[in-house]
JSON list of C-alpha atoms in Angstrom, two decimals:
[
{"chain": "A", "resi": 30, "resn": "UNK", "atom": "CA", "xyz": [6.18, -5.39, -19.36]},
{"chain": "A", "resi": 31, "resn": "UNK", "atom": "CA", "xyz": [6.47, -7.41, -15.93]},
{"chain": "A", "resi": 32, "resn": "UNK", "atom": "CA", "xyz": [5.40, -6.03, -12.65]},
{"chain": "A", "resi": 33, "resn": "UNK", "atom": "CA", "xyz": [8.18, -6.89, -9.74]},
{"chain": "A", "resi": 34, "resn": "UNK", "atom": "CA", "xyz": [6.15, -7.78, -6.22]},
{"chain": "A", "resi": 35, "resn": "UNK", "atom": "CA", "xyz": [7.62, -9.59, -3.13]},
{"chain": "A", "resi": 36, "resn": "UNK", "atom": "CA", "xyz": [5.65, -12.93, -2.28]},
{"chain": "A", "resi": 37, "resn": "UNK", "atom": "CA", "xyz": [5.48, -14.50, 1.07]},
{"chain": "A", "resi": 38, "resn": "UNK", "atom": "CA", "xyz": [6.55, -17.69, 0.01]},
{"chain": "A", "resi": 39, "resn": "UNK", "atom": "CA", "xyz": [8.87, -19.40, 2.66]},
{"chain": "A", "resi": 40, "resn": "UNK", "atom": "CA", "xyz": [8.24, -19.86, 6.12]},
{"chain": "A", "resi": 41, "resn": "UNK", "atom": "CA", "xyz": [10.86, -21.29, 8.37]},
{"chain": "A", "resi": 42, "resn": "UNK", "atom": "CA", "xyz": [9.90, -22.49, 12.18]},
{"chain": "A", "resi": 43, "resn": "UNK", "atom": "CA", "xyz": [12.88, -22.80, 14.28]},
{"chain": "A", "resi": 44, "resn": "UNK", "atom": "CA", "xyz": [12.49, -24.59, 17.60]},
{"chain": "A", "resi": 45, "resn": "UNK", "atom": "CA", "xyz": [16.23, -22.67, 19.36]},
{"chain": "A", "resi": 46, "resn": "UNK", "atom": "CA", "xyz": [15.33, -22.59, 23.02]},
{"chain": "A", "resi": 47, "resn": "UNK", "atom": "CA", "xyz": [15.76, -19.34, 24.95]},
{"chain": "A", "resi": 48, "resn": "UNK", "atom": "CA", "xyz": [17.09, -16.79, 22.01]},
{"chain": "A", "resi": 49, "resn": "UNK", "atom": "CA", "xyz": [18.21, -14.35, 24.78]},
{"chain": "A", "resi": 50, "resn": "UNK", "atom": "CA", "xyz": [15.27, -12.37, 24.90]},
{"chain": "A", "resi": 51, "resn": "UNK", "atom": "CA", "xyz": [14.46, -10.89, 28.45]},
{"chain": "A", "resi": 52, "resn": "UNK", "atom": "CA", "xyz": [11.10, -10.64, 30.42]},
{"chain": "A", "resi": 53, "resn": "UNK", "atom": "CA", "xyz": [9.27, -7.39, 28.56]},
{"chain": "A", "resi": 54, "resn": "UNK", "atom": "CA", "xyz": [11.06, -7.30, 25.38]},
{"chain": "A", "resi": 55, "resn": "UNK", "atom": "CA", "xyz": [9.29, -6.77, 22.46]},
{"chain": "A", "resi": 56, "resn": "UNK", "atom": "CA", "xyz": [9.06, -8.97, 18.90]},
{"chain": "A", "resi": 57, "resn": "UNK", "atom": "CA", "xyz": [7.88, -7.75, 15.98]},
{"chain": "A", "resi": 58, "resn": "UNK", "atom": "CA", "xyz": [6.23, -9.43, 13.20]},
{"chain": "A", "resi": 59, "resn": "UNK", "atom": "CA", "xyz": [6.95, -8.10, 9.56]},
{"chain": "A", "resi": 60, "resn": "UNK", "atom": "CA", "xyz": [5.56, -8.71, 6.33]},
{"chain": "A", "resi": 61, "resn": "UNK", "atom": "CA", "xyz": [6.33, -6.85, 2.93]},
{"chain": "A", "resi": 62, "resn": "UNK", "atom": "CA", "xyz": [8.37, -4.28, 5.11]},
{"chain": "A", "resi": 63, "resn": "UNK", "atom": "CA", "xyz": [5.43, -3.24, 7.28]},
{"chain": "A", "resi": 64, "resn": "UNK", "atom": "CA", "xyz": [5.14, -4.21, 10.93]},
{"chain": "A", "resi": 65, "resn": "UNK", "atom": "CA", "xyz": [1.84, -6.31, 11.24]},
{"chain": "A", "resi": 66, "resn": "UNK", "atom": "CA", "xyz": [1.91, -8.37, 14.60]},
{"chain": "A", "resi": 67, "resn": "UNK", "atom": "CA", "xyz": [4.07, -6.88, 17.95]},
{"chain": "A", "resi": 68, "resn": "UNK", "atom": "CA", "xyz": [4.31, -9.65, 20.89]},
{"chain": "A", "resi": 69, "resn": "UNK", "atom": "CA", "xyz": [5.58, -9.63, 24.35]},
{"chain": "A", "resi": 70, "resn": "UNK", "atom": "CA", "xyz": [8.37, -11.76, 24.94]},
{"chain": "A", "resi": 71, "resn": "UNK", "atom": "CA", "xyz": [8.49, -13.89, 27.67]},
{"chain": "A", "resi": 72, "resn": "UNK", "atom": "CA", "xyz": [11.72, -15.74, 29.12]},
{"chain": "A", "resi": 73, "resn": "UNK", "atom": "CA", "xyz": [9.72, -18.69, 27.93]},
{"chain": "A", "resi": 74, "resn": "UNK", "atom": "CA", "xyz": [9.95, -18.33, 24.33]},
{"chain": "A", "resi": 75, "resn": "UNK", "atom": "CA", "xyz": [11.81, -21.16, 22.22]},
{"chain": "A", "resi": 76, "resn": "UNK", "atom": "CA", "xyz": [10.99, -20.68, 18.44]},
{"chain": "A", "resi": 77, "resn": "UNK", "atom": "CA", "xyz": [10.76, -18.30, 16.12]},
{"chain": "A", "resi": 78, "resn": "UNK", "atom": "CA", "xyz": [9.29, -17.93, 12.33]},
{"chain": "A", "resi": 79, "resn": "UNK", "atom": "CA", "xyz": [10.86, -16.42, 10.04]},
{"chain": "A", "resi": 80, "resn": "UNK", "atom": "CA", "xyz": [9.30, -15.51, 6.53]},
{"chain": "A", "resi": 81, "resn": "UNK", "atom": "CA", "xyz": [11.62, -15.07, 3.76]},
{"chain": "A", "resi": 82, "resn": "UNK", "atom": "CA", "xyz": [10.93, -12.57, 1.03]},
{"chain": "A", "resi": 83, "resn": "UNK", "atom": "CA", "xyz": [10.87, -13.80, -2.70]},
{"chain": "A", "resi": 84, "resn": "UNK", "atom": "CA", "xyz": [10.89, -12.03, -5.72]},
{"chain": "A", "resi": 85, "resn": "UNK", "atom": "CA", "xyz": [8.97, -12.32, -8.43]},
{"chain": "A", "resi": 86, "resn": "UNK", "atom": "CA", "xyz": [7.42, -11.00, -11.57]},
{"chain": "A", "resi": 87, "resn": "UNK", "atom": "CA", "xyz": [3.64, -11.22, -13.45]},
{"chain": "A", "resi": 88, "resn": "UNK", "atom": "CA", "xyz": [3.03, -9.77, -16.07]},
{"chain": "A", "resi": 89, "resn": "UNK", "atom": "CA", "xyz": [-0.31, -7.34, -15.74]},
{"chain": "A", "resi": 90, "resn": "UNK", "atom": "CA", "xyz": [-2.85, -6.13, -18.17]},
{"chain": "A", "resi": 91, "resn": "UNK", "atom": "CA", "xyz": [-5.68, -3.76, -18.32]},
{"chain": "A", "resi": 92, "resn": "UNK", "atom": "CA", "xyz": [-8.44, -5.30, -16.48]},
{"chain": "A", "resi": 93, "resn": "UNK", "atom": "CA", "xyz": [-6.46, -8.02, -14.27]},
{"chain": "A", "resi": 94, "resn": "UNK", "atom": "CA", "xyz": [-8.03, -8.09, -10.62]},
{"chain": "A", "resi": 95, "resn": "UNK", "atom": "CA", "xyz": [-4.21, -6.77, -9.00]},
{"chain": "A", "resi": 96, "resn": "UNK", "atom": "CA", "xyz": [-3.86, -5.15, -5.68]},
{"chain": "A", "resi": 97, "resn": "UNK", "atom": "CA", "xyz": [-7.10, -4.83, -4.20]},
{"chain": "A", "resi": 98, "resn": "UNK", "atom": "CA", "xyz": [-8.78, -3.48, -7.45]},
{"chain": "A", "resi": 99, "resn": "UNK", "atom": "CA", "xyz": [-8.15, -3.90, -11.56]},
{"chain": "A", "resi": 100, "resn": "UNK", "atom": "CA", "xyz": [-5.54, -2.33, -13.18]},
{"chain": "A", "resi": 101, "resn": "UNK", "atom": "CA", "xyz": [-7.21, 0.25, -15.53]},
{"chain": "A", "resi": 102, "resn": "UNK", "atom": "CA", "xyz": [-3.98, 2.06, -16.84]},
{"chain": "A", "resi": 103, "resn": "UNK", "atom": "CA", "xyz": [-0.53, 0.88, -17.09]},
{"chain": "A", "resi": 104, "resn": "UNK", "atom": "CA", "xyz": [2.21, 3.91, -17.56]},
{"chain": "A", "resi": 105, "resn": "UNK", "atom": "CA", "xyz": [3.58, 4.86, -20.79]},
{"chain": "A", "resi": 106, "resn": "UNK", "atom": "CA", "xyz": [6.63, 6.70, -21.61]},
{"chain": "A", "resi": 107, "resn": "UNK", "atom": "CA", "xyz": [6.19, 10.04, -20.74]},
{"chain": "A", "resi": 108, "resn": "UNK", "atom": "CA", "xyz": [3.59, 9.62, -17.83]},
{"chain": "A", "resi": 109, "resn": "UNK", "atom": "CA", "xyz": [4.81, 10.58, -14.56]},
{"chain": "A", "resi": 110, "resn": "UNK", "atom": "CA", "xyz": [6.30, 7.98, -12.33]},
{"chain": "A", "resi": 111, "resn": "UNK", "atom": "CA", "xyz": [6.99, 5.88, -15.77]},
{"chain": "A", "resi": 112, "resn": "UNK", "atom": "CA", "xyz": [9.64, 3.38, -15.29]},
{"chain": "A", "resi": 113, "resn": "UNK", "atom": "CA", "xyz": [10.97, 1.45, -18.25]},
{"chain": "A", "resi": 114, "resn": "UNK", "atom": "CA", "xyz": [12.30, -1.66, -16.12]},
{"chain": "A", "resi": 115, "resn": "UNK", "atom": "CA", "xyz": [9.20, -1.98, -13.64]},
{"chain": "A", "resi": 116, "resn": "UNK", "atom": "CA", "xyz": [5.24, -1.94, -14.62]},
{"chain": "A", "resi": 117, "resn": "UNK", "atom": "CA", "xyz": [3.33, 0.93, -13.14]},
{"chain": "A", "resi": 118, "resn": "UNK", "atom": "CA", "xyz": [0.06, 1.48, -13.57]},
{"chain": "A", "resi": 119, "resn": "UNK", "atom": "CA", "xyz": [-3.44, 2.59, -11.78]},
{"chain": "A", "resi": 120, "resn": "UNK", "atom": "CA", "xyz": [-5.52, 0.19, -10.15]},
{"chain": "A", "resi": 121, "resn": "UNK", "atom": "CA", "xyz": [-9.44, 1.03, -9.93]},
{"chain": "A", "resi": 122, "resn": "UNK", "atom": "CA", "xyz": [-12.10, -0.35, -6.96]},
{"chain": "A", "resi": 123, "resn": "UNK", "atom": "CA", "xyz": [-13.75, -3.33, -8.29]},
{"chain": "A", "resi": 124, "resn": "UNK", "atom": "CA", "xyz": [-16.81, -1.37, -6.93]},
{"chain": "A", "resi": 125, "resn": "UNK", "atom": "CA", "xyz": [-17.99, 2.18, -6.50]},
{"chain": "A", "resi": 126, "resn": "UNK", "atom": "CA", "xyz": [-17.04, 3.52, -3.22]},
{"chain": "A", "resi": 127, "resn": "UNK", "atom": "CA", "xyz": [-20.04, 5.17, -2.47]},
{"chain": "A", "resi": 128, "resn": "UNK", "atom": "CA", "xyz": [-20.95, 9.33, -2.80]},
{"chain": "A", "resi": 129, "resn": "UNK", "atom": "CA", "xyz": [-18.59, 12.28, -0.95]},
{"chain": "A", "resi": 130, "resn": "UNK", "atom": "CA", "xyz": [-18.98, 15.68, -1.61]},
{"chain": "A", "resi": 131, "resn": "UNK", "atom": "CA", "xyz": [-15.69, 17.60, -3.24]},
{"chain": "A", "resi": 132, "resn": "UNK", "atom": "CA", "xyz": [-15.78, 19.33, -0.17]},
{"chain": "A", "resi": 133, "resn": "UNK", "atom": "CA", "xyz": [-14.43, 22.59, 0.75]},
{"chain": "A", "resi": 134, "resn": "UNK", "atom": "CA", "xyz": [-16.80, 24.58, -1.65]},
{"chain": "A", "resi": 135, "resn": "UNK", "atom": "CA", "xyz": [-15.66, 27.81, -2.53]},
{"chain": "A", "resi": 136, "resn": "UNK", "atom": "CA", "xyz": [-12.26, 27.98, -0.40]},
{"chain": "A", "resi": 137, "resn": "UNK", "atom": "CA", "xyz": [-9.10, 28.57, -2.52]},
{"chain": "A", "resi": 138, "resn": "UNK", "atom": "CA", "xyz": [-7.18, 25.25, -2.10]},
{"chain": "A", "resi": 139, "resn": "UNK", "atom": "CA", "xyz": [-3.65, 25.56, -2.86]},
{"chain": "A", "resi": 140, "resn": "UNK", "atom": "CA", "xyz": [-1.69, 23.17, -5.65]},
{"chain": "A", "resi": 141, "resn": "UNK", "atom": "CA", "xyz": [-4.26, 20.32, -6.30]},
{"chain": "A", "resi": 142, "resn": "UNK", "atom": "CA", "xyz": [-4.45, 21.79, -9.97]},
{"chain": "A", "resi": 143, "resn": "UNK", "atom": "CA", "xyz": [-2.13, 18.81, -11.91]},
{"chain": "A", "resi": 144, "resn": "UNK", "atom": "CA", "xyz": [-3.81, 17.22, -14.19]},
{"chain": "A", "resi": 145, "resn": "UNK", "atom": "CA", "xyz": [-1.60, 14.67, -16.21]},
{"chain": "A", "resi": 146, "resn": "UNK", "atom": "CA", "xyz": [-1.78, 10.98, -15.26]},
{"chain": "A", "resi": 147, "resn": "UNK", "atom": "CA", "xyz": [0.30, 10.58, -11.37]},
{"chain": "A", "resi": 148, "resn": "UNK", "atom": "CA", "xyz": [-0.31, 13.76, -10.27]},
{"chain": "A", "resi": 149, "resn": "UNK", "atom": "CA", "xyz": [-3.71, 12.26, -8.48]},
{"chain": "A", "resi": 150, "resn": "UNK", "atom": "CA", "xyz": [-1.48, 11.30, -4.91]},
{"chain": "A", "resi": 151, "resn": "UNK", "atom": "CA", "xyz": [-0.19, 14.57, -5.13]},
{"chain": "A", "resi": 152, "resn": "UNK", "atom": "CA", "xyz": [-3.29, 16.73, -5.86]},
{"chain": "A", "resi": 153, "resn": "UNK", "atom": "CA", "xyz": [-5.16, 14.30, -2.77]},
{"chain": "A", "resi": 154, "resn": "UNK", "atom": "CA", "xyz": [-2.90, 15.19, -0.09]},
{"chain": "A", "resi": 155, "resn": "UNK", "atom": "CA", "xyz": [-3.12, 18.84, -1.41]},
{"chain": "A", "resi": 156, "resn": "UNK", "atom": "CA", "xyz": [-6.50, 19.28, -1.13]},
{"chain": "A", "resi": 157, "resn": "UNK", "atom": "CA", "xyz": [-6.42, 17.61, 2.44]},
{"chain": "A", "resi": 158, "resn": "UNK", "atom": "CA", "xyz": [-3.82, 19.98, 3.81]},
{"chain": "A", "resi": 159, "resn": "UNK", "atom": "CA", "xyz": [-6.03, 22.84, 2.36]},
{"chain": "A", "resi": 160, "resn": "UNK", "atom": "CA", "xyz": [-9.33, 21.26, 3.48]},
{"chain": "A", "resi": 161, "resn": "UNK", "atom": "CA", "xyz": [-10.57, 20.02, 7.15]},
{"chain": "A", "resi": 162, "resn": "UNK", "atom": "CA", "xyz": [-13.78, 19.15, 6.02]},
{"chain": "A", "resi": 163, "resn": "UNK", "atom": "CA", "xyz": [-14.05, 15.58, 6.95]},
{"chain": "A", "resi": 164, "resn": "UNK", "atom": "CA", "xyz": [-15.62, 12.76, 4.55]},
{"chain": "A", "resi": 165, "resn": "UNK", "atom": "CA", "xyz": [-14.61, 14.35, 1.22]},
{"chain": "A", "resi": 166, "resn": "UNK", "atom": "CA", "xyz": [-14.10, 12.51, -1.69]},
{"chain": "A", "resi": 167, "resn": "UNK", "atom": "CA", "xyz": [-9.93, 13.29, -1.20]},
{"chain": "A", "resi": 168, "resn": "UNK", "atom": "CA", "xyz": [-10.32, 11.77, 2.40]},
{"chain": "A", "resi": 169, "resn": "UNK", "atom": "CA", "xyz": [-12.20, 8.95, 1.19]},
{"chain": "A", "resi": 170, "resn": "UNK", "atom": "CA", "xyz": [-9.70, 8.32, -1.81]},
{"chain": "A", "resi": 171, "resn": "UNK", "atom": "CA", "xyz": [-6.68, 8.54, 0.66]},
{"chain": "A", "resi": 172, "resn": "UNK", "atom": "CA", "xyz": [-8.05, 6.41, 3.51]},
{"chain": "A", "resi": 173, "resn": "UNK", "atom": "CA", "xyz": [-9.36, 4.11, 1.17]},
{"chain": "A", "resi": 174, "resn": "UNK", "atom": "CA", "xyz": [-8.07, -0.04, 1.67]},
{"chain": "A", "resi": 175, "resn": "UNK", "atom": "CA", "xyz": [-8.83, -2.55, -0.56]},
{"chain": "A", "resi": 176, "resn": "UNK", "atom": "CA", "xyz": [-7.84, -6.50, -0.51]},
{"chain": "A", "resi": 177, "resn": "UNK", "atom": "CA", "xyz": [-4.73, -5.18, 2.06]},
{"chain": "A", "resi": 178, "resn": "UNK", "atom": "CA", "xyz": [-3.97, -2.06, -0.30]}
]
């Protein structure tokens, strides 16, 4: 099984001159699809980088620092989310996150009740929308970023 993920791997400086960009535009910065860098223009500017997008695969097994963690589980036919084509898998902290309480205790907290392998996303951001409590373990889970993930 191979696991598809984009690599910054080209960067291109061009040196243009003006590019047409006006006094208070804006320029944005984006890596793997996410915005990570927003700049003022000025009528000054004369380059630009570009970063080019290239795709590649690695193959990934149980225990393989990937992500921010190690993979612990890779799907199998008939998990949820299970792709024949494309590797997914969980990926675990590298270390323990520290203690949170469940939170919430004895409030009836709607869905939250799957239990197969994938349904942990969707049984997180139930128990937050049933929940306020602040510093559960489901908060901590979903706020949690490791290595950029």
């Amino acid at each position: 099984m191979k696991k598809s993920i984009q690599i910054i791997a080209t960067v291109l400086v061009m040196l243009l001159g003006n590019l047409g960009f006006s006094q208070n535009d804006t320029m944005y910065v984006m890596k793997n699809g996410l915005i990570v860098g927003q700049f003022d223009v000025n009528t000054g500017v004369d380059s630009v980088i570009f970063y080019k997008p290239i795709l590649t695969t690695i193959d990934l097994e149980i225990g393989d620092s990937a992500f921010g963690g190690i993979v612990a589980y890779i799907l199998q036919s008939g998990d949820i989310g299970y792709d024949a084509n494309v590797q997914h898998g969980l990926i675990a902290a590298p270390t323990d996150q520290g203690y949170a309480q469940w939170g919430c205790y004895g409030t009836l907290i709607s869905g939250a009740d799957g239990t197969a392998i994938g349904t942990g996303k969707q049984n997180t951001a139930d128990i937050l929308a049933g929940c306020s409590e602040t510093n559960i373990a489901a908060y901590l889970c979903d706020t949690l970023t490791l290595g950029g993930y």
